[in-house]
Amino acid sequence: MTRHRRRPLSQPRRTSTMLDQINPNAAGIDCGAAMHVVAVPPDRDPNPVRTFRTFTGDLLQLADWLTACGVTSVAMEATGVYWIPVFEILEARGFHVSLVNARHVKNVPGRKSDVSDSEWIRDLHMVGLLRGSFRPTAEIVALRAYLRHRASLIENMSTQVQRMQKALTQMNVQLALVVSDITGETGMRILRDIVAGRTDPQALAKHRDRRCRASEAEIAAALTGHYRPEHVFVLQQQLQLFDVHQDQLAACDRAIQAQLDTLTRAAPAPSTPLPPSRKRRSAHSNEPQFDLRTPLHHLTNTDLSQIDGIGPHTALRLVAEIGTDMTRWPTEQHFTSWLTLAPRNKISGGRLLSSRTQPSANRAAAILRMAAMTLGRTSTALGAFYRRLSSRVGKAKAITATARKLAILVYRSLKGDLLYDDPGADAYDAQHHAQLVRRLRTRATKLGFALVDLETGELIEAVVS
């Protein structure tokens, strides 16, 4: 048998593709934690594959080498966040940079080295077979970073609250049974007295707010417990961490407000005035306490909070994830497909094998799903749509379908094609009833029958509107 010697890892592949080169000035980068392997066209350098460390000086040398090789477009693949520094440096140098999904470049077996990966990425990019992942503008990316950090702060705060609750339970102090939120006004005053050494239940119950449903006697009974020193110490530590996170959250809100001011100063003035708010509830304690609707309206020239299920904070998070330029997606179908909210149809032999939505960690889709979950108890058209589907196909699929409908409304609003006005649940139910009657009438006509109105006894011949 003839033994084929394996090509050394440092030796680049010299064969060229037979496909037409759409991007002849393309390069491929396989990103890693300690080094990046870069491949340029073989005719641009005697050593077309080079390795650069991830230090900033080496990344600048990488950019200089790509410029000297006449590269104008770069595709990179990474599974972590190692691509961000090199992406930003190359983008600042004027290169067209695309971050590609690792799943799209792993379909050919036999490539077991970073050198081969970089060459394969380069070849695919040269013939136009790679699609770059979506990335907003630099200003929106900064806003997105602030909001994602803010979400992590809130998650950490919830962890501190759970640990405070655990310490109270270990002391048999049932504060959560008599107040709706232990971090509210009544709960925080009681907690601060406990960590200060004041554990008299009657004195602690004096902190009761007049809005509490539990009486002062009930609160005093719930606060009678075993105040062991080790549990009080843990409670004190967790309360201090909670206060630190509150201060960090306030600082993060100020940074978000400053970034919004920067974005609005660069954006043109909106062509329409800000409509009245449709939201009657006050802002949640974990939401930013400054005005969000005005800068968002200035930035997007629309008010996304007019859409049911989307409040000002939700609209801000959506804009930070998807940006304001909807031309990045040719149609609303492309947009919902990118969100992985559209069915992923698998057809073979003319038969539909599966239409499940693709699993994804898309943050914008998660925001829309959470917004869809809040619509179930509302007397809105979207709420009626959710209830109709949930009774037929289940809540999980109803949430996905409602989130997709919300995504379409957001896409049309940001594109300037829609000013959303909720018709109401009754109007939606009437429209759905009319559609059912039309379908039944069409089916009955095909079968040689007719529909009869049981109230009047007349045939339903005209199209019901």
XYZ file of C-alpha atoms in Angstrom:
465
model
C 0.000 0.000 0.000
C 1.167 3.504 -0.766
C 1.492 5.646 2.327
C 0.508 9.292 1.948
C 2.640 11.569 4.047
C 0.731 14.173 5.977
C 1.489 17.799 5.129
C 3.398 19.562 7.960
C 1.367 22.081 9.931
C 3.638 24.961 8.961
C 3.504 24.259 5.211
C 0.643 26.134 3.471
C -1.546 24.457 0.885
C -0.715 25.631 -2.647
C -3.761 24.320 -4.509
C -6.290 26.876 -5.692
C -10.026 26.583 -5.890
C -11.793 26.045 -9.217
C -14.644 28.394 -8.314
C -14.750 32.012 -9.420
C -13.097 34.323 -6.943
C -15.606 36.965 -5.897
C -13.281 38.444 -3.253
C -9.738 38.070 -4.648
C -8.302 40.360 -1.939
C -9.580 38.223 0.935
C -7.885 36.780 3.984
C -8.945 34.248 6.600
C -8.183 34.308 10.330
C -8.583 31.490 12.807
C -8.787 33.250 16.175
C -7.551 31.751 19.415
C -6.812 32.761 22.968
C -3.013 32.941 22.577
C -2.503 33.345 18.826
C -4.262 34.095 15.557
C -3.433 32.182 12.375
C -3.843 34.371 9.274
C -3.940 33.203 5.643
C -3.699 35.551 2.655
C -3.842 34.631 -1.074
C -0.784 32.510 -1.995
C 0.430 35.008 -4.616
C 0.670 37.905 -2.147
C 3.531 36.694 0.054
C 6.149 33.919 -0.009
C 4.759 32.786 3.346
C 0.994 33.268 2.919
C 0.129 31.808 6.328
C 1.476 33.488 9.427
C 0.832 33.279 13.152
C 0.473 36.350 15.345
C 0.213 36.541 19.100
C -2.820 38.217 20.653
C -0.822 41.110 22.133
C -1.828 44.540 20.869
C 1.535 45.147 19.209
C 1.258 41.885 17.302
C -2.282 42.724 16.206
C -1.031 46.016 14.794
C 1.671 44.100 12.905
C -1.069 41.790 11.595
C -2.968 44.788 10.224
C 0.209 46.185 8.626
C 0.935 42.833 6.953
C -2.593 42.573 5.552
C -2.275 46.087 4.156
C 1.066 45.235 2.542
C -0.515 42.124 0.975
C -3.292 44.184 -0.596
C -6.045 42.558 1.464
C -9.313 44.493 1.691
C -11.736 41.910 3.127
C -11.161 39.623 6.110
C -13.216 36.717 7.432
C -12.568 35.343 10.891
C -13.922 32.455 12.919
C -13.924 32.164 16.689
C -15.995 30.454 19.348
C -15.239 32.882 22.184
C -14.601 36.610 22.517
C -11.002 36.469 21.286
C -12.032 38.009 17.970
C -13.170 41.343 19.409
C -9.761 43.125 19.704
C -8.546 42.090 16.244
C -11.975 42.845 14.762
C -11.952 46.386 16.152
C -8.367 47.060 15.066
C -8.959 45.828 11.519
C -12.266 47.680 11.263
C -10.547 50.896 12.353
C -7.921 50.344 9.625
C -10.641 50.280 6.960
C -10.865 46.542 6.289
C -14.217 44.925 5.589
C -14.335 42.417 8.455
C -16.798 39.529 8.726
C -17.229 37.295 11.734
C -18.551 33.953 10.496
C -20.362 31.232 12.360
C -18.091 28.342 13.286
C -20.797 25.888 12.154
C -20.593 27.236 8.609
C -16.894 26.417 8.160
C -16.718 23.003 9.858
C -18.550 20.946 7.251
C -15.481 19.424 5.580
C -13.683 16.678 7.545
C -9.963 16.121 7.666
C -8.814 19.640 8.629
C -7.183 19.234 12.023
C -4.926 22.279 12.317
C -5.262 26.018 12.703
C -3.304 26.504 9.467
C -5.794 24.459 7.477
C -8.685 26.243 9.163
C -7.378 29.668 8.211
C -6.773 28.570 4.610
C -10.235 27.069 4.378
C -11.809 30.271 5.722
C -9.777 32.280 3.186
C -10.844 30.065 0.260
C -14.519 30.131 1.232
C -14.412 33.894 1.652
C -12.720 34.393 -1.709
C -15.522 32.587 -3.532
C -18.248 34.319 -1.513
C -19.530 31.317 0.432
C -19.353 32.930 3.882
C -21.872 35.254 5.489
C -20.789 37.600 8.234
C -22.618 37.691 11.538
C -24.616 40.792 12.376
C -22.802 43.495 14.348
C -24.272 46.960 14.977
C -22.400 50.210 14.603
C -19.694 51.082 17.111
C -21.948 53.502 19.002
C -24.720 50.915 19.345
C -22.135 48.322 20.382
C -21.089 50.604 23.248
C -24.714 51.006 24.331
C -25.173 47.238 24.107
C -22.133 46.664 26.331
C -23.556 48.961 29.017
C -26.955 47.266 28.937
C -25.521 43.754 29.024
C -23.378 44.726 31.994
C -26.457 46.192 33.627
C -28.295 42.904 33.162
C -25.420 41.043 34.837
C -25.569 43.485 37.767
C -29.269 42.766 38.223
C -28.569 39.029 38.133
C -25.931 39.453 40.827
C -28.348 41.519 42.904
C -30.948 38.764 42.676
C -28.320 36.328 43.961
C -27.657 38.580 46.949
C -31.379 38.796 47.681
C -31.669 35.009 47.605
C -28.787 34.671 50.050
C -30.308 37.269 52.348
C -33.544 35.303 52.238
C -31.628 32.129 53.096
C -30.020 33.780 56.137
C -33.429 35.001 57.326
C -34.905 31.530 56.904
C -32.075 29.993 58.918
C -32.954 32.425 61.723
C -36.659 31.556 61.282
C -37.412 35.186 60.458
C -40.336 34.884 58.035
C -40.098 38.391 56.609
C -40.967 37.246 53.071
C -44.367 35.983 54.294
C -45.549 39.397 55.491
C -43.985 41.750 52.909
C -44.160 41.324 49.144
C -40.502 42.315 48.613
C -37.799 42.192 51.257
C -35.862 44.845 49.294
C -38.769 47.281 49.466
C -39.003 50.206 51.867
C -40.331 48.187 54.802
C -38.023 45.235 54.208
C -34.850 47.291 53.857
C -35.529 49.295 57.019
C -36.048 46.043 58.936
C -32.935 44.419 57.476
C -30.729 47.395 58.321
C -31.958 47.359 61.921
C -31.261 43.625 62.204
C -27.650 43.920 60.990
C -27.230 46.905 63.361
C -28.089 44.665 66.318
C -31.707 45.727 66.923
C -33.711 42.510 66.972
C -36.784 43.401 69.070
C -39.754 42.205 66.955
C -42.066 44.933 68.231
C -39.554 47.658 67.418
C -38.844 46.168 64.001
C -42.567 45.989 63.220
C -42.774 49.788 63.668
C -41.133 50.094 60.249
C -44.325 48.847 58.617
C -45.364 50.951 55.646
C -49.018 51.906 55.484
C -49.335 50.088 52.153
C -48.452 46.720 53.692
C -51.362 44.290 53.827
C -50.011 42.527 56.910
C -50.745 44.161 60.249
C -48.087 45.305 62.686
C -48.851 42.343 64.938
C -48.407 39.880 62.078
C -45.090 41.459 61.146
C -43.901 41.277 64.751
C -44.837 37.585 64.906
C -42.977 36.889 61.691
C -39.864 38.694 62.973
C -39.650 36.611 66.141
C -36.745 34.252 65.454
C -33.331 32.977 66.530
C -30.877 35.754 65.724
C -27.716 33.698 65.789
C -24.524 35.757 65.307
C -23.231 33.742 62.324
C -26.476 34.167 60.405
C -26.659 37.882 61.195
C -23.052 38.204 59.964
C -23.949 36.525 56.653
C -26.981 38.788 56.323
C -24.805 41.837 56.928
C -22.284 40.764 54.298
C -24.954 40.104 51.690
C -26.701 43.396 52.449
C -23.424 45.264 51.931
C -22.899 43.518 48.607
C -26.460 44.412 47.632
C -25.778 48.084 48.404
C -22.564 47.965 46.356
C -24.458 46.567 43.401
C -27.085 49.291 43.793
C -24.358 51.941 43.565
C -22.862 50.207 40.520
C -26.293 50.026 38.911
C -26.791 53.765 39.406
C -23.372 54.456 37.843
C -24.217 52.177 34.920
C -27.489 54.057 34.382
C -25.580 57.325 34.212
C -23.239 55.826 31.594
C -26.247 54.608 29.576
C -27.834 58.043 29.733
C -24.583 59.667 28.569
C -24.306 57.206 25.661
C -27.909 57.916 24.657
C -27.148 61.632 24.685
C -24.172 60.998 22.396
C -26.301 58.967 20.002
C -29.131 61.489 19.869
C -26.788 64.392 19.207
C -25.507 62.630 16.097
C -28.995 61.601 14.891
C -31.288 63.938 12.914
C -34.352 65.351 14.623
C -37.449 63.106 14.404
C -40.007 64.025 11.769
C -43.004 63.292 14.036
C -43.699 64.357 17.621
C -43.487 61.879 20.470
C -46.933 60.286 20.905
C -48.554 60.003 24.340
C -47.463 57.050 26.419
C -49.701 53.986 26.371
C -48.121 52.448 29.444
C -50.018 53.100 32.649
C -47.756 51.339 35.113
C -44.766 53.055 36.671
C -41.227 51.967 35.907
C -40.016 48.874 37.744
C -37.429 49.387 40.454
C -34.838 47.519 38.370
C -35.461 49.672 35.276
C -33.639 52.949 34.599
C -35.342 55.797 36.400
C -34.665 58.457 33.755
C -36.721 59.206 30.651
C -36.121 56.655 27.900
C -38.921 57.390 25.450
C -37.639 60.798 24.341
C -34.075 59.773 23.362
C -35.312 56.533 21.792
C -37.869 58.447 19.724
C -35.139 60.845 18.621
C -32.864 57.936 17.731
C -35.373 55.736 15.884
C -37.944 58.291 14.669
C -40.648 56.045 16.134
C -41.970 54.983 19.520
C -41.571 51.240 19.976
C -43.305 51.427 23.358
C -46.591 51.904 21.478
C -46.418 48.198 20.625
C -48.132 46.060 23.253
C -45.736 44.116 25.448
C -42.813 46.458 24.739
C -42.076 49.092 27.350
C -39.403 51.803 27.171
C -36.779 49.612 28.849
C -37.561 46.671 26.562
C -37.382 48.991 23.549
C -33.977 50.249 24.701
C -32.656 46.696 25.046
C -33.981 45.790 21.599
C -32.373 48.812 19.948
C -29.081 47.966 21.659
C -29.191 44.448 20.203
C -30.494 45.068 16.670
C -29.578 48.712 16.057
C -31.710 51.170 14.136
C -30.788 50.318 10.528
C -33.256 47.718 9.281
C -31.684 47.681 5.815
C -29.244 45.144 7.222
C -32.075 42.642 6.623
C -33.672 42.799 3.158
C -37.121 41.701 4.352
C -38.944 40.974 7.558
C -38.587 37.268 6.758
C -34.805 37.655 6.861
C -35.138 39.484 10.169
C -37.273 36.814 11.841
C -35.000 34.113 10.432
C -31.977 35.833 11.960
C -33.843 35.951 15.276
C -34.513 32.176 14.903
C -38.213 32.865 15.410
C -39.221 31.568 11.973
C -39.853 27.862 11.290
C -36.830 26.002 10.004
C -38.489 23.869 7.356
C -36.772 20.651 6.332
C -38.219 19.297 3.075
C -37.124 16.124 1.330
C -38.853 14.511 -1.595
C -41.566 17.151 -1.497
C -42.514 16.162 2.058
C -42.130 18.416 5.102
C -39.991 16.564 7.622
C -39.761 19.203 10.334
C -40.639 22.850 10.896
C -39.186 23.427 14.351
C -37.481 26.697 15.102
C -33.725 26.541 15.392
C -32.269 26.596 18.932
C -30.431 29.839 19.505
C -29.053 32.130 22.186
C -30.077 35.277 20.318
C -30.576 37.967 22.974
C -33.030 39.980 20.901
C -35.188 36.887 20.449
C -35.110 36.266 24.203
C -36.282 39.849 24.808
C -39.154 39.396 22.370
C -40.130 36.084 23.959
C -40.278 37.719 27.383
C -42.433 40.496 25.931
C -44.739 37.892 24.373
C -45.197 36.162 27.722
C -46.629 39.353 29.228
C -49.402 39.594 26.629
C -51.437 36.606 27.784
C -53.637 38.553 30.213
C -54.010 41.753 28.199
C -57.145 42.760 26.317
C -55.191 43.509 23.147
C -55.122 42.006 19.678
C -51.734 40.441 20.370
C -53.060 39.049 23.637
C -56.031 37.493 21.836
C -53.658 36.017 19.240
C -51.514 34.490 22.005
C -54.520 33.018 23.827
C -55.945 31.509 20.635
C -52.674 29.794 19.770
C -51.875 28.655 23.304
C -55.208 26.835 23.526
C -54.511 25.080 20.227
C -50.767 24.346 20.088
C -49.552 25.029 23.631
C -47.901 27.947 25.376
C -44.356 27.304 24.145
C -45.265 27.514 20.460
C -47.665 30.388 21.154
C -44.846 32.383 22.757
C -42.609 31.802 19.730
C -45.358 32.769 17.267
C -46.267 35.895 19.248
C -42.596 36.861 19.513
C -42.306 36.523 15.745
C -45.325 38.796 15.293
C -43.730 41.315 17.657
C -40.500 41.120 15.645
C -42.374 41.947 12.448
C -44.033 44.935 14.120
C -40.651 46.157 15.402
C -39.070 45.720 11.954
C -41.832 47.660 10.207
C -41.817 50.402 12.842
C -38.059 50.942 12.686
C -38.191 50.922 8.906
C -40.831 53.666 8.967
C -43.623 51.610 7.402
C -45.864 51.285 10.469
C -47.430 53.406 13.178
C -48.826 50.752 15.481
C -52.368 51.199 16.756
C -53.856 48.324 18.732
C -57.327 47.387 17.389
C -58.210 45.524 20.598
C -59.050 41.932 21.443
C -62.695 42.221 20.341
C -61.732 43.447 16.872
C -59.196 40.628 16.519
C -61.741 38.007 17.603
C -64.294 39.389 15.145
C -61.771 39.344 12.317
C -60.743 35.796 13.157
C -64.406 34.718 13.254
C -64.970 36.261 9.830
C -61.960 34.377 8.438
C -63.312 31.096 9.800
C -66.703 31.720 8.192
C -65.086 32.494 4.821
C -63.039 29.310 4.959
C -66.073 27.227 5.936
C -68.137 28.795 3.149
C -65.401 28.077 0.591
C -65.071 24.474 1.756
C -68.839 23.945 1.784
C -69.112 25.312 -1.746
C -66.467 22.882 -2.975
C -68.384 19.997 -1.395
C -71.722 21.135 -2.854
C -73.197 22.457 0.388
C -74.075 25.888 1.755
C -73.888 27.555 5.157
C -77.096 28.560 6.913
C -77.399 31.278 9.537
C -79.202 29.578 12.462
C -80.571 32.880 13.753
C -82.172 34.075 10.497
C -82.394 30.851 8.522
C -80.819 32.493 5.487
C -78.030 31.154 3.353
C -74.630 32.754 3.872
C -73.705 33.600 0.320
C -71.887 36.905 0.496
C -68.357 37.139 1.841
C -68.524 37.928 5.545
C -66.478 40.959 6.498
